[in-house]
């Protein structure tokens, strides 16, 4: 079946540090891949997405590239801010299956 | 209002109460979803409606009863819940019915439910 694996958290960084949150997936065919962010006490917000291999999604300084050869969709940001502190979820969707498959989430804490 | 809204944001209820959660989407989408987010568990899809027709029900107990009167509104009626039903209930919507991998789901802020 489909699955998404994210790195364990929490990830603690200082402001302006470089961020990488690893995400790998298992799925047949050609899923679409997403990153969602959940701020404390809030729902999920779509951060970025990619629908085919080698696509790069980007938003608010965050980027992720759909790598089919390594089945990965790692999230990166060059310089994090305290306001980026949140839980980040990697997810995939497959044609014919309405449920998104989510990873377990990675908590990011950015210290001033 | 923009995006997907949910009310109430917080709800505390006893096991014998009846309450309802409301979701409204302002995106002109055709499909709406209920998800459950429990501590230390992956998000679970509960129900999907496409053009007001229920198209997916993932073995959810009958104490949860969804209703979709039109494509913009979705309700989750709750009765005789158990303490283990305490969770964050998230509503989402998408343009398509979720059957295509490219359908993007947009989430509301959630209702934090506590069952005493």
mmCIF file of C-alpha atoms in Angstrom:
data_model
loop_
_atom_site.group_PDB
_atom_site.id
_atom_site.type_symbol
_atom_site.label_atom_id
_atom_site.label_comp_id
_atom_site.label_asym_id
_atom_site.label_seq_id
_atom_site.Cartn_x
_atom_site.Cartn_y
_atom_site.Cartn_z
ATOM 1 C CA UNK A 1 0.000 0.000 0.000
ATOM 2 C CA UNK A 2 0.894 3.675 0.008
ATOM 3 C CA UNK A 3 2.956 5.166 2.793
ATOM 4 C CA UNK A 4 4.864 8.326 3.656
ATOM 5 C CA UNK A 5 7.839 8.426 6.003
ATOM 6 C CA UNK A 6 9.092 11.633 7.589
ATOM 7 C CA UNK A 7 12.056 12.285 9.785
ATOM 8 C CA UNK A 8 11.402 12.178 13.504
ATOM 9 C CA UNK A 9 11.172 15.470 15.289
ATOM 10 C CA UNK A 10 11.332 17.803 16.904
ATOM 11 C CA UNK A 11 13.792 19.683 14.758
ATOM 12 C CA UNK A 12 15.239 22.631 16.658
ATOM 13 C CA UNK A 13 17.030 25.376 14.738
ATOM 14 C CA UNK A 14 18.240 28.879 15.351
ATOM 15 C CA UNK A 15 16.743 31.731 13.351
ATOM 16 C CA UNK A 16 18.263 32.077 9.850
ATOM 17 C CA UNK A 17 19.489 28.459 9.822
ATOM 18 C CA UNK A 18 18.988 26.190 6.805
ATOM 19 C CA UNK A 19 16.105 23.731 7.058
ATOM 20 C CA UNK A 20 15.707 20.278 5.570
ATOM 21 C CA UNK A 21 12.847 17.955 6.501
ATOM 22 C CA UNK A 22 13.158 14.586 4.815
ATOM 23 C CA UNK A 23 10.177 12.835 3.255
ATOM 24 C CA UNK A 24 10.180 9.561 1.351
ATOM 25 C CA UNK A 25 7.190 7.724 -0.030
ATOM 26 C CA UNK A 26 6.083 4.305 -1.184
ATOM 27 C CA UNK A 27 3.479 4.166 -3.922
ATOM 28 C CA UNK A 28 2.973 2.605 -7.297
ATOM 29 C CA UNK A 29 2.511 4.736 -10.354
ATOM 30 C CA UNK A 30 2.670 8.505 -10.232
ATOM 31 C CA UNK A 31 1.291 10.069 -7.074
ATOM 32 C CA UNK A 32 1.055 13.773 -6.424
ATOM 33 C CA UNK A 33 3.015 15.029 -3.429
ATOM 34 C CA UNK A 34 2.178 17.760 -0.939
ATOM 35 C CA UNK A 35 3.560 19.561 2.070
ATOM 36 C CA UNK A 36 1.064 20.888 4.591
ATOM 37 C CA UNK A 37 1.876 23.002 7.641
ATOM 38 C CA UNK A 38 -0.062 23.074 10.916
ATOM 39 C CA UNK A 39 0.506 26.016 13.239
ATOM 40 C CA UNK A 40 -0.388 25.598 16.932
ATOM 41 C CA UNK A 41 -4.133 25.328 17.435
ATOM 42 C CA UNK A 42 -4.848 25.499 13.710
ATOM 43 C CA UNK A 43 -5.819 23.213 10.843
ATOM 44 C CA UNK A 44 -3.637 22.193 7.923
ATOM 45 C CA UNK A 45 -2.514 24.756 5.380
ATOM 46 C CA UNK A 46 -1.247 23.702 1.980
ATOM 47 C CA UNK A 47 2.347 24.844 1.714
ATOM 48 C CA UNK A 48 3.344 23.496 -1.692
ATOM 49 C CA UNK A 49 2.758 20.635 -4.087
ATOM 50 C CA UNK A 50 4.197 18.801 -7.076
ATOM 51 C CA UNK A 51 2.237 16.595 -9.419
ATOM 52 C CA UNK A 52 4.913 14.941 -11.544
ATOM 53 C CA UNK A 53 8.514 13.850 -11.396
ATOM 54 C CA UNK A 54 11.134 16.622 -11.329
ATOM 55 C CA UNK A 55 8.507 19.267 -10.536
ATOM 56 C CA UNK A 56 9.583 21.760 -7.892
ATOM 57 C CA UNK A 57 6.956 23.197 -5.585
ATOM 58 C CA UNK A 58 7.718 26.462 -3.833
ATOM 59 C CA UNK A 59 5.972 28.909 -1.527
ATOM 60 C CA UNK A 60 7.016 31.417 1.156
ATOM 61 C CA UNK A 61 10.694 30.526 0.712
ATOM 62 C CA UNK A 62 10.068 26.789 1.086
ATOM 63 C CA UNK A 63 10.913 24.394 -1.753
ATOM 64 C CA UNK A 64 10.592 20.688 -2.469
ATOM 65 C CA UNK A 65 11.473 18.696 -5.598
ATOM 66 C CA UNK A 66 9.647 15.512 -6.632
ATOM 67 C CA UNK A 67 12.393 12.924 -7.081
ATOM 68 C CA UNK A 68 10.986 9.712 -8.488
ATOM 69 C CA UNK A 69 14.343 7.940 -8.636
ATOM 70 C CA UNK A 70 14.763 8.308 -4.863
ATOM 71 C CA UNK A 71 11.006 8.440 -4.062
ATOM 72 C CA UNK A 72 11.601 11.603 -2.078
ATOM 73 C CA UNK A 73 10.092 15.046 -1.597
ATOM 74 C CA UNK A 74 12.339 16.782 0.929
ATOM 75 C CA UNK A 75 11.302 20.202 2.227
ATOM 76 C CA UNK A 76 13.950 22.941 2.348
ATOM 77 C CA UNK A 77 14.182 26.574 3.333
ATOM 78 C CA UNK A 78 17.312 28.672 3.200
ATOM 79 C CA UNK A 79 16.692 30.818 6.277
ATOM 80 C CA UNK A 80 14.032 29.929 8.841
ATOM 81 C CA UNK A 81 12.202 32.387 11.066
ATOM 82 C CA UNK A 82 10.625 31.983 14.482
ATOM 83 C CA UNK A 83 7.236 32.234 12.754
ATOM 84 C CA UNK A 84 8.005 29.015 10.825
ATOM 85 C CA UNK A 85 7.662 27.023 14.056
ATOM 86 C CA UNK A 86 4.908 24.495 13.319
ATOM 87 C CA UNK A 87 4.291 20.856 12.429
ATOM 88 C CA UNK A 88 4.993 19.939 8.809
ATOM 89 C CA UNK A 89 3.208 17.044 7.098
ATOM 90 C CA UNK A 90 4.243 15.363 3.888
ATOM 91 C CA UNK A 91 1.382 13.705 1.998
ATOM 92 C CA UNK A 92 0.637 11.910 -1.230
ATOM 93 C CA UNK A 93 -2.456 11.340 -3.307
ATOM 94 C CA UNK A 94 -3.153 8.630 -5.847
ATOM 95 C CA UNK A 95 -5.709 8.558 -8.623
ATOM 96 C CA UNK A 96 -8.711 6.542 -7.525
ATOM 97 C CA UNK A 97 -8.075 6.977 -3.803
ATOM 98 C CA UNK A 98 -9.662 9.976 -2.146
ATOM 99 C CA UNK A 99 -7.810 9.804 1.161
ATOM 100 C CA UNK A 100 -4.530 11.618 1.306
ATOM 101 C CA UNK A 101 -1.787 9.475 2.808
ATOM 102 C CA UNK A 102 0.005 11.557 5.423
ATOM 103 C CA UNK A 103 3.313 11.176 7.140
ATOM 104 C CA UNK A 104 3.437 11.373 10.918
ATOM 105 C CA UNK A 105 4.444 15.035 10.901
ATOM 106 C CA UNK A 106 7.683 16.757 11.898
ATOM 107 C CA UNK A 107 7.647 19.459 14.542
ATOM 108 C CA UNK A 108 9.957 22.402 13.810
ATOM 109 C CA UNK A 109 10.999 24.734 16.602
ATOM 110 C CA UNK A 110 12.916 27.864 15.625
ATOM 111 C CA UNK A 111 14.641 29.755 18.399
ATOM 112 C CA UNK A 112 15.499 33.471 18.209
ATOM 113 C CA UNK B 1 -15.081 34.740 4.689
ATOM 114 C CA UNK B 2 -12.557 32.951 2.541
ATOM 115 C CA UNK B 3 -11.345 29.388 2.215
ATOM 116 C CA UNK B 4 -12.798 26.739 4.485
ATOM 117 C CA UNK B 5 -14.380 27.713 7.795
ATOM 118 C CA UNK B 6 -15.437 25.496 10.685
ATOM 119 C CA UNK B 7 -17.585 26.121 13.737
ATOM 120 C CA UNK B 8 -17.318 25.784 16.604
ATOM 121 C CA UNK B 9 -13.553 25.869 17.037
ATOM 122 C CA UNK B 10 -13.779 24.132 20.401
ATOM 123 C CA UNK B 11 -16.481 21.839 21.782
ATOM 124 C CA UNK B 12 -16.801 20.004 25.070
ATOM 125 C CA UNK B 13 -19.622 17.501 25.358
ATOM 126 C CA UNK B 14 -20.797 14.714 27.592
ATOM 127 C CA UNK B 15 -21.323 11.200 26.327
ATOM 128 C CA UNK B 16 -25.100 11.610 26.245
ATOM 129 C CA UNK B 17 -25.142 14.943 24.410
ATOM 130 C CA UNK B 18 -26.017 15.565 20.782
ATOM 131 C CA UNK B 19 -24.043 18.223 18.944
ATOM 132 C CA UNK B 20 -23.152 19.146 15.391
ATOM 133 C CA UNK B 21 -19.998 20.406 13.708
ATOM 134 C CA UNK B 22 -20.359 22.749 10.757
ATOM 135 C CA UNK B 23 -18.078 23.319 7.796
ATOM 136 C CA UNK B 24 -18.470 25.842 4.999
ATOM 137 C CA UNK B 25 -16.276 26.250 1.939
ATOM 138 C CA UNK B 26 -16.112 29.501 -0.024
ATOM 139 C CA UNK B 27 -13.992 28.135 -2.870
ATOM 140 C CA UNK B 28 -16.654 26.876 -5.259
ATOM 141 C CA UNK B 29 -15.416 23.315 -4.821
ATOM 142 C CA UNK B 30 -17.401 20.171 -5.573
ATOM 143 C CA UNK B 31 -16.147 17.787 -2.888
ATOM 144 C CA UNK B 32 -15.964 17.999 0.893
ATOM 145 C CA UNK B 33 -14.274 15.754 3.440
ATOM 146 C CA UNK B 34 -14.215 15.007 7.156
ATOM 147 C CA UNK B 35 -10.907 13.911 8.701
ATOM 148 C CA UNK B 36 -10.097 12.974 12.285
ATOM 149 C CA UNK B 37 -6.729 13.911 13.786
ATOM 150 C CA UNK B 38 -5.958 12.130 17.040
ATOM 151 C CA UNK B 39 -2.842 12.513 19.104
ATOM 152 C CA UNK B 40 -0.042 10.213 17.942
ATOM 153 C CA UNK B 41 -2.079 8.770 15.046
ATOM 154 C CA UNK B 42 -2.091 9.619 11.344
ATOM 155 C CA UNK B 43 -4.942 11.653 9.960
ATOM 156 C CA UNK B 44 -7.915 9.438 9.218
ATOM 157 C CA UNK B 45 -10.379 10.120 6.411
ATOM 158 C CA UNK B 46 -13.946 9.649 7.682
ATOM 159 C CA UNK B 47 -16.330 10.717 4.909
ATOM 160 C CA UNK B 48 -16.272 12.222 1.420
ATOM 161 C CA UNK B 49 -19.100 13.989 -0.367
ATOM 162 C CA UNK B 50 -19.031 14.836 -4.045
ATOM 163 C CA UNK B 51 -21.799 17.081 -5.363
ATOM 164 C CA UNK B 52 -23.768 16.401 -2.187
ATOM 165 C CA UNK B 53 -23.592 12.635 -2.603
ATOM 166 C CA UNK B 54 -21.659 10.561 -0.082
ATOM 167 C CA UNK B 55 -19.009 8.727 -2.061
ATOM 168 C CA UNK B 56 -16.865 7.350 0.737
ATOM 169 C CA UNK B 57 -17.491 6.165 4.281
ATOM 170 C CA UNK B 58 -14.456 4.630 5.918
ATOM 171 C CA UNK B 59 -16.019 2.310 8.495
ATOM 172 C CA UNK B 60 -16.949 5.160 10.786
ATOM 173 C CA UNK B 61 -19.159 4.290 13.789
ATOM 174 C CA UNK B 62 -22.806 5.261 13.434
ATOM 175 C CA UNK B 63 -22.519 7.716 16.323
ATOM 176 C CA UNK B 64 -20.997 10.017 13.660
ATOM 177 C CA UNK B 65 -23.561 11.067 11.066
ATOM 178 C CA UNK B 66 -22.575 13.363 8.178
ATOM 179 C CA UNK B 67 -24.890 15.609 6.220
ATOM 180 C CA UNK B 68 -24.201 17.620 3.075
ATOM 181 C CA UNK B 69 -27.223 19.782 2.159
ATOM 182 C CA UNK B 70 -25.392 21.552 -0.678
ATOM 183 C CA UNK B 71 -21.914 21.695 -2.139
ATOM 184 C CA UNK B 72 -20.828 24.516 0.190
ATOM 185 C CA UNK B 73 -21.914 23.087 3.543
ATOM 186 C CA UNK B 74 -21.013 19.955 5.435
ATOM 187 C CA UNK B 75 -22.133 18.879 8.897
ATOM 188 C CA UNK B 76 -21.035 16.160 11.263
ATOM 189 C CA UNK B 77 -23.762 15.215 13.736
ATOM 190 C CA UNK B 78 -22.513 13.654 16.943
ATOM 191 C CA UNK B 79 -24.400 11.578 19.515
ATOM 192 C CA UNK B 80 -23.485 9.236 22.354
ATOM 193 C CA UNK B 81 -19.780 9.724 21.759
ATOM 194 C CA UNK B 82 -17.005 8.057 23.731
ATOM 195 C CA UNK B 83 -13.994 9.703 25.384
ATOM 196 C CA UNK B 84 -11.738 8.126 22.719
ATOM 197 C CA UNK B 85 -13.586 10.237 20.124
ATOM 198 C CA UNK B 86 -11.854 13.319 21.516
ATOM 199 C CA UNK B 87 -9.757 14.698 18.658
ATOM 200 C CA UNK B 88 -9.364 17.516 16.172
ATOM 201 C CA UNK B 89 -11.952 17.164 13.403
ATOM 202 C CA UNK B 90 -10.855 18.702 10.152
ATOM 203 C CA UNK B 91 -12.987 19.573 7.170
ATOM 204 C CA UNK B 92 -11.490 19.880 3.693
ATOM 205 C CA UNK B 93 -12.690 20.612 0.188
ATOM 206 C CA UNK B 94 -11.390 20.069 -3.340
ATOM 207 C CA UNK B 95 -12.387 21.108 -6.823
ATOM 208 C CA UNK B 96 -12.690 17.557 -8.099
ATOM 209 C CA UNK B 97 -14.092 14.610 -6.184
ATOM 210 C CA UNK B 98 -10.699 13.534 -4.945
ATOM 211 C CA UNK B 99 -10.435 10.691 -7.413
ATOM 212 C CA UNK B 100 -7.615 12.316 -9.378
ATOM 213 C CA UNK B 101 -4.164 12.481 -7.858
ATOM 214 C CA UNK B 102 -3.922 16.156 -8.796
ATOM 215 C CA UNK B 103 -6.978 17.139 -6.723
ATOM 216 C CA UNK B 104 -5.724 19.440 -4.000
ATOM 217 C CA UNK B 105 -7.518 19.391 -0.674
ATOM 218 C CA UNK B 106 -7.834 22.630 1.287
ATOM 219 C CA UNK B 107 -8.428 22.327 5.011
ATOM 220 C CA UNK B 108 -10.324 24.342 7.556
ATOM 221 C CA UNK B 109 -8.971 25.255 10.999
ATOM 222 C CA UNK B 110 -10.649 22.298 12.694
ATOM 223 C CA UNK B 111 -12.914 21.750 15.679
ATOM 224 C CA UNK B 112 -11.188 20.574 18.854
ATOM 225 C CA UNK B 113 -13.642 18.112 20.412
ATOM 226 C CA UNK B 114 -13.399 16.883 23.991
ATOM 227 C CA UNK B 115 -15.769 14.162 25.158
ATOM 228 C CA UNK B 116 -16.099 13.877 28.918
#
